[in-house]
């Protein structure tokens, strides 16, 4: 290898340029920030006799280890060297030029030497390939090899550490999610970052532009629990001028997202990204398992959602403090998936017995009945034809339906026959539900969480089974079997624990049928009767023990009283025990 002669006969000054690189944009990187690399290089050049700084090259946020990564300024530097635009390249350290090992470092040096360009390191004086330093090439090869080995060791250490942190559910990379804050805790001798809800405004009912990100997340969850759909939630947030997650990022991180958002707008000249919410963003917040404190795993390529991270036994990893309990978060997911009706207040703001509760259903389209305040009716208004269901408007008087449902339930409860299998099935179902209502809070919470876990793992099993054909080859098939076995084991444990907790609650709680039916001479509807003493929530709690759905059909014959016509339109789906929940429904009037 030839040394490079810097002093040429046709020029008085040595033209020197500097090059800097850093893998991350942080100014605190241990390998020196881009600013420090530039300043050090310029200072070194100015300290040399007859040297002049004629330019600087810089690649920031780009790896020097990955051979597939393109470094724009590095390529520009080589092109300028081939064109004879400078005589020496000054670097901070050899690792800034490359981390791919001695062979790659020597290849770069040879390329520069062919162009008559010497290489000098400010922090490694033995790296100097000019004719002023005859030992430079030997030292250069040695240091290049050491830099490569250091990079390999560092990369392995980082990978191993990230794997351990991930297994514990640590939030190790990326910005802290909108509405959360991170703190470091020690778990099994490892320091991990866990998330918890950020600062919230005490007593805040109606959030606005000055609310905190955590206030915004709480508001979104409350609206979802009240049955408001994501699109409507996004409209509310935009109208209230509540800042979006994009506005919580710093300029560097949000620039690309902001530009992409502007391109999607009808008026790109107006930047309202700070306040313009979309249903996609709202759904992303609602779907995030971290709302329930779970750690997130990889993105499920089938559903495009974050999976819950699970340990080797299939148990969900839950290191964070969520905004909601797992059971409450799972209830929101059921509503979003359309598996359970939204339990919300009536549009009028009042609380009626059956309106917007999800129990009263339209017999034509199975939608939940809501309240038409002006007509004092429950209503279903399908504005367009959906599949085989034509558009329709159906109403039923509140007072008439409330009375019929309450009277039918009380009549059956009062006449339960121990010898009748159907009555016993209803009593078992009601006992299970009443036990959950009156169970010890700790037991009830664990039961709800186990049920939520069971539902999620069963969903994971179904999704994995649907993707079975995509697992091709022995390794992939073994991974499929291992994952399925892990899920199946967790499903079995959840099912067993649910059975234990259900038996525990059932054995400690008894439905007070005698007290209910004997109150005021057995007439719950008397002026001082138990039904009249209960509020809306107590009445709903009672009906929920015995009734799954109330189905209201279209208006029939015009003859008879309003009460008679409503009675003919009404059918009740009675409750079933948990063991019979998967059997076909039976409807009795």
XYZ file of C-alpha atoms in Angstrom:
589
model
C 0.000 0.000 0.000
C 1.336 3.408 -0.977
C 1.453 6.381 1.326
C -0.118 9.575 0.023
C 1.987 12.681 -0.603
C 0.003 15.726 0.461
C 2.211 18.573 -0.849
C 1.743 18.926 -4.588
C 3.903 21.100 -6.833
C 0.945 22.912 -8.421
C -0.604 24.190 -5.171
C 0.502 26.024 -2.071
C -2.214 24.778 0.344
C -3.391 21.295 1.345
C -7.150 21.091 0.757
C -8.707 19.264 3.702
C -12.279 18.147 4.221
C -13.938 16.540 7.225
C -16.431 13.701 7.524
C -18.764 12.870 10.445
C -21.291 10.118 11.064
C -23.615 9.150 13.868
C -26.130 6.313 14.050
C -28.683 8.315 16.070
C -29.851 11.907 15.959
C -29.256 12.406 19.674
C -26.675 15.027 20.538
C -25.548 12.945 23.525
C -24.250 9.883 21.672
C -21.185 8.413 23.377
C -19.224 8.423 20.119
C -19.381 12.266 19.948
C -22.125 14.351 18.476
C -22.032 15.512 14.834
C -21.390 19.057 16.050
C -18.364 17.972 18.110
C -16.990 15.894 15.223
C -17.145 18.931 12.920
C -15.621 21.330 15.432
C -12.783 18.922 16.262
C -12.032 18.328 12.591
C -11.949 22.028 11.734
C -9.723 22.769 14.744
C -7.292 20.023 13.727
C -7.096 21.293 10.135
C -6.512 24.869 11.284
C -3.655 23.662 13.492
C -1.737 22.227 10.522
C 0.640 24.420 8.521
C -0.598 25.209 5.018
C -3.888 23.301 5.500
C -7.271 24.845 4.638
C -10.765 23.466 5.415
C -12.735 23.352 2.159
C -15.845 21.362 3.109
C -17.642 18.940 5.422
C -19.610 15.719 4.843
C -22.057 14.365 7.384
C -24.401 11.333 7.653
C -26.620 11.492 10.723
C -29.007 8.731 11.811
C -27.241 6.213 9.557
C -25.469 3.020 10.638
C -21.817 2.404 9.837
C -22.235 -1.314 10.499
C -24.978 -2.340 8.054
C -23.483 -2.925 4.559
C -26.927 -2.405 2.962
C -27.336 1.130 4.273
C -26.658 3.939 1.808
C -24.782 6.962 3.212
C -25.490 9.895 0.872
C -22.691 12.214 2.056
C -20.191 9.331 2.180
C -20.935 8.597 -1.480
C -20.675 12.301 -2.315
C -17.295 12.433 -0.550
C -15.942 9.531 -2.641
C -17.195 11.149 -5.834
C -15.510 14.446 -4.925
C -12.287 12.560 -4.143
C -12.364 10.924 -7.591
C -12.768 14.388 -9.094
C -9.631 15.603 -7.272
C -11.451 18.247 -5.199
C -9.451 17.708 -1.964
C -6.216 16.161 -0.680
C -6.934 14.837 2.826
C -10.027 13.525 4.628
C -10.120 14.210 8.376
C -12.296 12.009 10.590
C -12.950 12.029 14.324
C -12.388 8.269 14.764
C -12.140 5.330 12.390
C -15.508 4.016 13.671
C -17.121 7.141 12.161
C -15.918 6.054 8.718
C -16.972 2.392 8.955
C -17.731 -0.363 11.460
C -17.619 -3.213 8.932
C -14.108 -4.401 9.775
C -10.556 -4.181 8.542
C -11.275 -5.310 4.974
C -13.887 -2.605 4.410
C -11.754 0.072 6.100
C -8.762 -0.828 3.955
C -10.943 -0.840 0.824
C -12.073 2.722 1.584
C -8.495 3.813 2.298
C -7.268 2.286 -0.964
C -10.043 4.031 -2.897
C -9.021 7.362 -1.375
C -5.306 6.667 -1.983
C -5.975 6.020 -5.684
C -7.462 9.491 -5.813
C -4.440 10.966 -4.033
C -6.375 11.544 -0.788
C -4.825 10.777 2.604
C -6.861 9.742 5.660
C -6.235 11.273 9.104
C -8.001 10.639 12.453
C -8.032 13.414 15.080
C -8.448 11.026 18.019
C -6.156 8.274 16.730
C -2.860 9.958 15.709
C -1.429 6.648 14.565
C -4.068 6.624 11.799
C -2.428 8.857 9.214
C -1.821 7.539 5.698
C 0.157 10.519 4.464
C 3.870 10.224 3.765
C 4.448 12.097 7.028
C 3.611 8.881 8.957
C 5.176 5.680 7.505
C 3.623 3.499 10.240
C 0.105 4.775 9.519
C -1.028 1.950 7.263
C -0.039 -0.837 9.695
C -1.746 0.873 12.599
C -4.715 1.611 10.387
C -5.323 -2.082 9.644
C -4.984 -3.008 13.318
C -7.422 -0.356 14.557
C -9.907 -1.176 11.799
C -10.014 -4.792 12.984
C -10.480 -3.741 16.600
C -13.272 -1.327 15.641
C -15.098 -4.108 13.820
C -14.846 -6.479 16.800
C -15.996 -3.752 19.185
C -19.015 -3.102 16.975
C -19.926 -6.804 16.885
C -19.632 -7.100 20.667
C -21.661 -3.934 21.181
C -24.394 -5.085 18.794
C -24.691 -8.476 20.522
C -24.827 -6.831 23.946
C -27.557 -4.462 22.773
C -29.585 -7.298 21.229
C -29.302 -9.458 24.345
C -30.243 -6.565 26.630
C -33.224 -5.567 24.494
C -34.435 -9.196 24.521
C -34.313 -9.310 28.314
C -36.055 -5.959 28.609
C -38.718 -6.990 26.122
C -39.420 -10.221 28.005
C -40.170 -8.105 31.096
C -42.446 -5.816 29.085
C -40.168 -2.783 29.309
C -40.943 0.213 27.131
C -37.415 0.263 25.738
C -37.685 2.008 22.377
C -39.729 4.713 20.715
C -41.512 7.729 22.195
C -43.678 7.356 25.287
C -47.271 6.718 24.120
C -49.726 9.611 24.092
C -51.206 10.165 27.560
C -48.573 8.166 29.446
C -45.365 8.836 31.296
C -42.487 6.421 31.913
C -40.578 5.570 35.047
C -37.752 3.155 35.779
C -38.246 0.261 38.196
C -36.127 -2.740 39.122
C -37.498 -6.198 38.288
C -35.390 -9.308 38.974
C -32.226 -7.211 39.003
C -33.049 -5.581 35.665
C -34.049 -1.920 35.347
C -37.053 -1.593 33.072
C -39.185 1.338 31.963
C -42.852 0.990 32.833
C -45.728 3.207 31.784
C -48.464 4.843 33.805
C -51.156 7.452 33.051
C -49.720 10.940 32.823
C -50.816 13.991 34.776
C -54.600 14.447 34.824
C -56.685 17.464 35.759
C -58.682 16.729 38.964
C -62.452 16.925 38.545
C -62.284 17.640 34.793
C -65.632 16.930 33.122
C -65.440 18.780 29.804
C -61.857 18.796 28.428
C -60.656 21.527 26.082
C -57.500 22.843 24.368
C -55.612 23.135 27.656
C -56.268 19.578 28.825
C -53.383 17.170 29.277
C -52.782 14.166 26.970
C -53.896 11.879 29.822
C -57.133 13.897 30.104
C -57.702 13.311 26.395
C -57.162 9.542 26.679
C -59.513 9.353 29.667
C -62.169 11.297 27.749
C -61.830 8.958 24.752
C -62.282 5.908 26.982
C -65.305 7.412 28.735
C -66.952 8.191 25.410
C -66.305 4.660 24.134
C -67.783 3.190 27.319
C -70.876 5.353 26.762
C -71.245 3.787 23.308
C -69.978 6.668 21.169
C -68.323 5.311 18.013
C -64.711 6.243 17.130
C -65.703 8.529 14.265
C -68.035 10.521 16.523
C -65.354 10.652 19.238
C -62.882 12.093 16.696
C -65.442 14.746 15.730
C -65.944 15.689 19.384
C -62.199 15.962 20.018
C -61.702 18.152 16.947
C -64.597 20.418 17.928
C -63.173 20.807 21.437
C -59.749 21.737 19.976
C -58.014 19.012 21.958
C -54.436 18.492 20.816
C -53.663 15.315 18.888
C -50.845 12.833 19.626
C -48.942 14.360 16.706
C -48.771 17.697 18.490
C -47.154 16.039 21.513
C -44.082 14.998 19.509
C -41.068 17.232 19.062
C -40.467 18.858 15.673
C -37.958 16.312 14.387
C -40.182 13.333 15.133
C -43.419 14.916 13.913
C -42.112 16.560 10.731
C -42.620 13.573 8.433
C -45.997 12.710 9.953
C -47.132 16.320 9.737
C -46.167 16.555 6.057
C -48.001 13.315 5.282
C -51.089 14.568 7.117
C -51.034 17.816 5.157
C -50.995 15.930 1.852
C -54.209 14.152 2.832
C -56.065 17.408 3.504
C -58.285 19.199 1.018
C -56.575 22.467 1.895
C -52.882 21.607 2.316
C -51.999 25.210 3.077
C -53.857 25.062 6.379
C -51.955 23.149 9.064
C -54.496 21.930 11.643
C -52.700 18.695 12.465
C -52.470 19.736 16.107
C -56.247 19.552 16.480
C -57.585 17.457 13.606
C -58.489 14.011 14.974
C -59.386 10.948 12.908
C -61.222 7.755 13.787
C -57.994 5.853 12.993
C -56.109 7.658 15.765
C -58.982 7.178 18.218
C -59.153 3.465 17.413
C -55.397 3.105 17.843
C -55.704 4.501 21.370
C -58.721 2.335 22.243
C -57.159 -0.845 20.853
C -53.800 -0.389 22.585
C -53.314 -3.191 25.182
C -51.310 -0.746 27.303
C -54.643 0.861 28.256
C -55.088 -2.240 30.449
C -51.443 -2.288 31.586
C -50.378 -5.072 29.225
C -47.012 -5.023 27.468
C -47.274 -5.079 23.695
C -45.697 -7.626 21.394
C -45.327 -7.596 17.629
C -47.931 -6.289 15.198
C -50.299 -9.056 14.134
C -50.009 -9.033 10.330
C -53.513 -10.392 9.980
C -55.338 -7.895 12.185
C -52.730 -5.084 11.948
C -53.023 -4.654 15.726
C -50.488 -4.986 18.517
C -50.664 -8.372 20.224
C -50.397 -8.691 23.993
C -46.911 -9.878 24.982
C -46.979 -13.298 26.664
C -44.400 -15.155 28.707
C -43.203 -18.704 28.119
C -46.304 -20.149 29.812
C -48.693 -18.050 27.742
C -49.547 -15.661 30.584
C -49.934 -12.021 29.516
C -47.099 -9.747 30.662
C -48.599 -6.799 32.552
C -45.882 -4.475 33.893
C -47.633 -1.142 33.266
C -50.330 0.785 35.108
C -53.244 1.189 32.724
C -56.125 3.601 32.443
C -58.544 0.669 32.828
C -58.634 -2.820 34.304
C -58.192 -5.716 31.859
C -61.904 -6.553 32.178
C -62.976 -2.976 31.428
C -60.620 -2.752 28.445
C -61.879 -6.082 27.115
C -65.460 -4.823 27.399
C -64.510 -1.889 25.161
C -62.969 -4.311 22.636
C -66.182 -6.351 22.559
C -68.168 -3.230 21.773
C -65.717 -2.129 19.073
C -65.897 -5.598 17.505
C -69.713 -5.516 17.593
C -69.861 -8.616 19.801
C -71.755 -6.881 22.591
C -74.079 -3.893 22.311
C -72.899 -0.548 23.588
C -74.249 0.262 27.043
C -74.798 3.982 26.850
C -77.038 6.787 28.030
C -80.033 7.745 25.987
C -79.545 10.494 23.435
C -81.871 12.704 25.462
C -79.521 12.433 28.461
C -82.152 10.727 30.631
C -81.978 7.228 32.063
C -84.844 5.018 30.955
C -85.350 1.369 31.859
C -84.614 -0.194 28.447
C -83.412 2.616 26.169
C -79.800 2.438 24.912
C -79.067 -0.335 27.397
C -78.490 -2.965 24.722
C -81.115 -5.413 26.028
C -84.096 -4.119 24.023
C -83.517 -5.058 20.355
C -85.233 -4.380 17.051
C -86.926 -7.508 15.687
C -86.099 -6.472 12.096
C -82.387 -5.667 12.255
C -81.363 -6.624 15.837
C -80.109 -3.090 16.546
C -80.435 -1.756 20.091
C -83.441 0.461 20.712
C -82.743 4.069 21.646
C -84.957 6.828 22.978
C -87.155 9.173 20.950
C -87.780 11.738 23.671
C -90.549 13.705 21.967
C -92.738 10.641 21.460
C -91.703 8.976 24.741
C -90.872 5.903 22.713
C -88.060 3.446 22.153
C -87.065 3.521 18.513
C -84.969 1.928 15.774
C -84.317 4.044 12.690
C -82.444 2.266 9.887
C -81.956 4.939 7.233
C -80.851 2.672 4.380
C -81.193 -0.928 3.260
C -78.451 -3.191 4.637
C -78.235 -6.603 2.957
C -81.638 -8.242 3.203
C -82.864 -5.790 5.858
C -84.858 -2.899 4.360
C -84.675 0.608 5.777
C -87.279 1.123 8.458
C -88.423 3.145 11.422
C -89.952 1.223 14.310
C -91.249 2.633 17.596
C -92.742 1.249 20.751
C -94.092 3.253 23.691
C -91.710 3.306 26.644
C -94.334 2.958 29.354
C -96.039 0.004 27.691
C -92.830 -1.960 27.006
C -91.382 -1.213 30.465
C -94.537 -2.491 32.156
C -94.841 -5.636 30.033
C -91.217 -6.687 30.523
C -91.249 -6.027 34.266
C -94.546 -7.873 34.785
C -93.496 -10.910 32.748
C -90.209 -11.240 34.627
C -91.842 -10.858 38.040
C -94.582 -13.318 37.098
C -92.065 -15.962 36.130
C -89.834 -15.326 39.159
C -92.808 -15.590 41.504
C -93.942 -18.857 39.937
C -90.618 -20.701 39.596
C -91.273 -24.436 39.848
C -88.420 -26.620 41.237
C -89.803 -29.533 39.202
C -89.680 -27.648 35.899
C -86.306 -28.091 34.066
C -86.689 -24.758 32.254
C -87.339 -22.924 35.530
C -84.354 -24.592 37.135
C -82.137 -23.637 34.217
C -83.253 -20.018 34.602
C -82.635 -20.119 38.340
C -79.115 -21.504 37.860
C -78.331 -18.743 35.349
C -79.707 -16.055 37.651
C -77.753 -17.473 40.582
C -74.501 -17.323 38.597
C -75.134 -13.715 37.648
C -76.257 -12.665 41.098
C -73.155 -14.281 42.594
C -70.969 -12.122 40.344
C -72.905 -9.000 41.317
C -72.564 -9.660 45.025
C -69.203 -11.395 45.127
C -66.263 -10.231 47.166
C -64.663 -7.379 45.161
C -61.285 -9.097 44.994
C -62.879 -12.322 43.755
C -65.074 -10.438 41.290
C -62.090 -8.552 39.899
C -60.055 -11.707 39.445
C -62.993 -13.468 37.818
C -63.466 -10.587 35.378
C -59.753 -10.536 34.572
C -59.618 -14.308 34.028
C -62.628 -14.105 31.728
C -60.944 -11.287 29.797
C -57.742 -13.327 29.482
C -59.682 -16.386 28.344
C -61.483 -14.387 25.698
C -58.250 -12.907 24.388
C -56.318 -16.180 24.266
C -59.229 -17.922 22.512
C -59.234 -15.123 19.946
C -55.475 -15.587 19.502
C -55.983 -19.325 18.973
C -58.599 -18.692 16.287
C -56.376 -16.182 14.484
C -53.354 -18.493 14.653
C -55.407 -21.406 13.329
C -56.639 -19.257 10.430
C -52.998 -18.531 9.481
C -51.887 -22.166 9.735
C -51.263 -22.601 6.004
C -48.757 -19.740 6.014
C -46.385 -21.730 8.264
C -44.297 -23.493 5.609
C -41.307 -25.701 6.348
C -40.247 -27.704 9.418
C -39.031 -24.718 11.437
C -42.167 -22.677 10.815
C -44.453 -25.623 11.560
C -42.628 -26.289 14.830
C -43.025 -22.606 15.769
C -46.749 -22.928 15.012
C -47.087 -26.000 17.235
C -45.124 -24.387 20.072
C -47.236 -21.239 20.002
C -50.492 -23.192 19.802
C -49.430 -25.345 22.761
C -48.589 -22.222 24.776
C -51.989 -20.693 24.023
C -53.822 -23.964 24.758
C -52.083 -24.278 28.117
C -53.098 -20.770 29.105
C -56.675 -21.407 27.949
C -56.835 -24.519 30.137
C -55.502 -22.654 33.180
C -57.959 -19.782 32.704
C -60.903 -22.146 32.299
C -59.981 -24.047 35.465
C -59.545 -20.851 37.495
C -62.841 -19.427 36.241
C -64.600 -22.612 37.357
C -63.015 -22.297 40.827
C -63.972 -18.628 41.215
C -67.510 -19.199 39.916
C -68.039 -22.033 42.387
C -66.621 -19.847 45.157
C -68.995 -16.980 44.437
C -72.005 -19.235 43.895
C -71.526 -20.999 47.226
C -71.351 -17.735 49.163
C -74.262 -15.828 47.609
C -77.985 -16.575 47.549
C -80.697 -14.875 45.494
C -83.174 -13.323 47.999
C -86.249 -14.576 46.148
C -88.379 -14.790 49.272
C -87.583 -11.242 50.315
C -88.385 -9.962 46.853
C -91.637 -11.827 46.375
C -92.950 -11.414 49.923
C -92.420 -7.648 50.030
C -95.754 -5.755 50.283
C -97.841 -8.919 50.057
C -96.064 -10.149 46.946
C -96.978 -7.171 44.756
C -93.728 -5.489 43.671
C -95.689 -2.830 41.765
C -97.680 -1.584 44.746
C -97.014 2.067 45.774
C -94.559 0.883 48.427
C -93.517 -2.237 46.510
C -89.911 -3.194 45.959
C -89.998 -2.383 42.224
C -91.244 1.124 42.983
C -88.496 1.604 45.577
C -85.687 0.651 43.204
C -83.901 3.172 40.969
C -83.061 2.570 37.306
C -79.774 0.796 38.007
C -81.346 -1.529 40.580
C -84.178 -2.375 38.187
C -81.726 -3.071 35.377
C -79.620 -5.211 37.706
C -82.697 -7.287 38.567
C -83.755 -7.749 34.935
C -80.192 -8.651 33.920
C -80.351 -11.686 36.224
C -83.159 -13.268 34.240
C -83.196 -11.673 30.782
C -80.674 -11.671 27.947
C -82.705 -9.748 25.366
C -86.101 -8.205 24.779
C -87.044 -8.388 21.088
C -89.659 -5.997 19.759
C -91.231 -6.901 16.414
C -92.985 -4.655 13.895
C -96.505 -3.368 14.479
C -99.111 -6.064 13.852
C -102.875 -5.829 13.668
C -104.387 -2.438 14.477
C -107.105 -3.818 16.748
C -107.017 -3.936 20.541
C -105.452 -1.630 23.085
C -101.926 -0.224 22.968
C -101.014 -2.571 25.776
C -102.319 -5.615 23.851
C -100.534 -4.649 20.640
C -97.254 -4.102 22.494
C -97.657 -7.433 24.284
C -98.004 -9.242 20.936
C -94.852 -7.565 19.571
C -92.659 -8.451 22.575
C -90.566 -11.585 23.065
C -88.076 -12.273 25.870
C -84.869 -14.282 25.552
C -84.363 -15.742 29.012
C -80.960 -16.125 30.641
C -79.031 -19.382 30.407
C -76.322 -20.850 32.631
C -72.740 -20.241 31.504
C -72.344 -23.915 30.529
C -75.248 -23.593 28.079
C -74.246 -20.221 26.659
C -73.042 -21.725 23.365
C -76.307 -23.566 22.678
C -78.936 -22.074 20.298
C -81.116 -19.403 21.884
C -84.685 -20.199 22.882
C -87.295 -17.462 22.866
C -90.387 -17.633 25.016
C -92.962 -14.916 25.333
